[in-house]
C-alpha cells in the first residue's frame, strides 16, 4: 500500500470519534467557536474516508489522520478523575458576602474544607462542577437573610443538607444520591431567614456538549441507515 492510497481508505467509527475528541478539546481551549465546532463535527460524522477527515483537524495542534495506524492524540478514558480533584492544601477562598449584591465562585477553583457565605438582600452562587477539593469531605455554611444562595454540584457527588430555615428553607432534593467512588462529600449547613439555600445537580458544559454530539451522531447514523 502506498501513502497516496491512504486518503481513499475507509474511516472507521473509532477514527471519527478521535477527530470528534480533538474538536471538543479545541473548542474548550478557545481555538474554535461553537459555529465552527458544529460545522466540523457534522463533517466528521459524515466522513467516509481518511481523505475527508484530514482537513477537519489540519489547522489544529494535533496530528492529522493519514493512515489507519495514526493516533489522533485522543487518549481513551481512564475512568473517574475524582481522586485527582481532591488536591489537599488550602482553598482558593474561604468566604463570600453579598449585601444587596451578589457573589460567585465558579469555574476552576479549589473548594476549601469549610466555606462560609452570607447573602443579605442579595444572592450567591457556589458552582462546584469544575472545582477541585481541599479534602474528601467539605462543608458549605450558608446564611441567607432575605436572600438566596445556590449550590451547584456535578453528578457523582454526595450531598448532605443540615441547614435550618425559618420562614425560609434549604433544598433537600439532592440528598440520598450515592456518591461515586473517590468523589467528595458536600455538607450544606447554615441558616435561612426569609430566604433560601438551593442545591442543584447539573452537568458541566463539556458534558452537555458531549451528550448533544452523541444525539447528533445517533440521528445521522439512523438517517444513513434509512430509518427515517
XYZ file of C-alpha atoms in Angstrom:
228
model
C 0.000 0.000 0.000
C 1.311 3.463 -0.880
C 0.816 6.685 1.025
C -1.052 8.061 -1.986
C -3.728 5.431 -1.458
C -4.200 6.187 2.274
C -6.646 9.109 1.832
C -9.008 6.788 -0.064
C -9.186 4.222 2.727
C -12.491 3.945 4.546
C -12.570 5.552 8.004
C -13.958 3.664 10.983
C -16.300 4.847 13.730
C -13.303 4.919 16.090
C -11.441 7.248 13.700
C -14.400 9.622 13.589
C -14.639 9.563 17.394
C -10.952 10.513 17.711
C -11.500 13.502 15.426
C -14.589 14.495 17.437
C -12.482 14.342 20.598
C -9.902 16.694 19.074
C -12.677 19.130 18.157
C -14.056 19.031 21.706
C -10.615 19.849 23.073
C -10.212 22.679 20.548
C -13.499 24.365 21.473
C -12.692 24.011 25.194
C -9.337 25.747 24.580
C -10.936 28.558 22.574
C -9.369 27.515 19.253
C -12.807 27.051 17.665
C -16.052 28.921 18.235
C -19.303 26.983 18.555
C -20.356 27.599 14.940
C -17.044 26.223 13.608
C -17.218 23.335 16.063
C -20.711 22.262 14.994
C -19.847 22.590 11.292
C -16.719 20.459 11.641
C -18.448 17.940 13.877
C -21.169 17.367 11.276
C -18.472 16.902 8.625
C -16.688 14.407 10.884
C -19.665 12.119 11.339
C -20.481 12.283 7.638
C -16.895 11.499 6.536
C -16.361 8.154 4.855
C -12.610 8.196 4.104
C -9.370 9.372 5.703
C -9.054 11.960 2.965
C -12.296 13.567 4.178
C -11.134 13.556 7.819
C -7.707 15.112 7.241
C -8.829 18.734 6.516
C -11.067 18.836 9.603
C -8.129 18.969 12.038
C -5.365 20.185 9.719
C -5.152 23.655 11.344
C -5.358 22.314 14.919
C -2.257 21.451 17.002
C -2.606 17.684 16.651
C -1.518 15.123 14.118
C -3.923 14.644 11.239
C -5.248 11.310 10.009
C -3.128 9.946 7.162
C -3.133 6.177 7.649
C -5.236 3.869 9.822
C -2.395 3.358 12.342
C -2.041 7.046 13.134
C -3.365 8.088 16.537
C -5.216 11.387 16.669
C -3.797 12.085 20.145
C -7.080 11.424 21.953
C -6.279 9.002 24.736
C -9.003 6.596 25.869
C -10.869 7.389 29.042
C -9.072 6.077 32.112
C -12.013 6.179 34.497
C -13.118 8.661 37.108
C -10.975 11.750 37.692
C -12.224 12.252 41.259
C -9.005 11.168 43.020
C -7.096 13.808 41.073
C -9.551 16.521 42.099
C -9.060 16.060 45.856
C -5.852 18.081 45.980
C -5.326 18.949 49.648
C -3.932 22.260 50.857
C -5.902 25.465 51.203
C -8.901 26.573 49.193
C -8.923 29.404 46.689
C -11.163 31.354 49.063
C -12.929 30.526 52.315
C -15.745 33.085 52.473
C -18.026 35.386 50.484
C -20.521 38.135 51.333
C -23.357 39.642 49.301
C -25.178 42.600 50.849
C -27.716 43.970 48.367
C -25.421 42.474 45.722
C -24.160 39.097 44.602
C -21.151 36.779 44.593
C -19.982 33.806 42.534
C -17.472 31.034 42.982
C -17.327 29.026 39.771
C -15.022 27.600 37.133
C -11.626 26.196 38.087
C -11.135 26.899 41.782
C -10.369 24.918 44.938
C -13.160 24.401 47.426
C -11.727 24.616 50.986
C -12.580 22.285 53.849
C -15.140 24.867 55.041
C -16.611 27.738 53.043
C -18.786 30.346 54.800
C -21.024 32.775 52.951
C -23.672 35.388 53.734
C -26.392 36.693 51.419
C -28.384 39.624 52.845
C -30.852 41.112 50.375
C -28.655 39.556 47.743
C -27.672 36.288 46.146
C -24.720 33.988 45.729
C -23.692 31.048 43.570
C -21.245 28.313 44.545
C -20.563 26.141 41.489
C -18.504 23.002 42.171
C -18.801 21.362 38.748
C -15.256 22.240 37.668
C -13.774 22.754 41.133
C -11.029 20.871 42.932
C -11.487 19.999 46.598
C -9.114 20.578 49.501
C -10.443 17.487 51.274
C -12.616 14.452 50.619
C -15.388 15.985 52.801
C -16.132 19.699 52.569
C -18.720 21.966 54.191
C -20.620 24.980 52.905
C -22.010 27.125 55.735
C -24.608 29.350 54.046
C -26.503 32.154 55.784
C -29.352 33.610 53.725
C -31.368 36.522 55.157
C -33.960 37.858 52.730
C -31.655 36.499 50.048
C -30.567 33.259 48.479
C -27.580 31.015 47.878
C -27.419 28.427 45.085
C -25.074 25.457 45.377
C -24.385 23.544 42.148
C -22.728 20.128 42.263
C -21.819 17.712 39.468
C -23.174 14.167 39.170
C -21.320 11.718 41.390
C -21.002 13.985 44.425
C -22.822 13.017 47.628
C -24.812 15.869 49.195
C -25.912 16.174 52.831
C -28.116 19.127 53.883
C -28.258 20.152 57.550
C -29.372 23.787 57.416
C -32.178 25.368 59.418
C -34.868 27.533 57.828
C -37.264 29.990 59.491
C -39.783 31.386 57.030
C -37.225 30.143 54.561
C -35.687 26.832 53.689
C -32.946 24.527 52.472
C -33.345 22.354 49.398
C -33.089 18.634 50.279
C -33.919 17.164 46.862
C -30.361 16.070 46.067
C -29.868 14.211 49.338
C -29.788 10.429 49.294
C -27.983 10.099 45.950
C -24.978 7.778 46.483
C -21.604 9.250 45.615
C -19.210 7.726 43.107
C -16.050 6.015 44.387
C -13.494 8.664 45.289
C -15.935 11.561 44.857
C -16.180 14.312 47.501
C -18.953 14.621 50.057
C -20.507 18.084 50.284
C -22.271 19.059 53.516
C -24.530 22.124 53.348
C -25.247 23.782 56.693
C -26.358 27.217 57.822
C -29.426 29.337 58.437
C -32.125 30.827 56.204
C -34.494 33.585 57.362
C -36.980 34.772 54.753
C -34.526 33.332 52.281
C -33.395 30.061 50.803
C -30.440 27.836 50.014
C -30.884 25.740 46.905
C -28.918 22.697 45.804
C -28.844 21.658 42.153
C -27.094 18.824 40.363
C -26.008 19.822 36.843
C -23.707 18.583 34.110
C -20.723 20.640 33.045
C -20.871 22.464 29.722
C -18.443 19.935 28.237
C -20.612 17.004 29.311
C -23.743 18.636 27.925
C -21.924 19.149 24.629
C -20.801 15.513 24.607
C -24.373 14.306 25.049
C -25.514 16.678 22.318
C -22.876 15.230 19.989
C -23.988 11.682 20.791
C -27.593 12.523 19.949
C -26.490 14.172 16.696
C -24.364 11.168 15.789
C -27.213 8.752 16.510
C -29.522 10.846 14.347
C -27.016 10.836 11.463
C -26.483 7.075 11.789
C -30.219 6.424 11.708
C -30.557 8.675 8.670
C -27.670 6.905 6.934
C -29.274 3.554 7.711
C -32.519 4.726 6.144
C -34.549 4.583 9.328
C -36.173 7.933 8.525
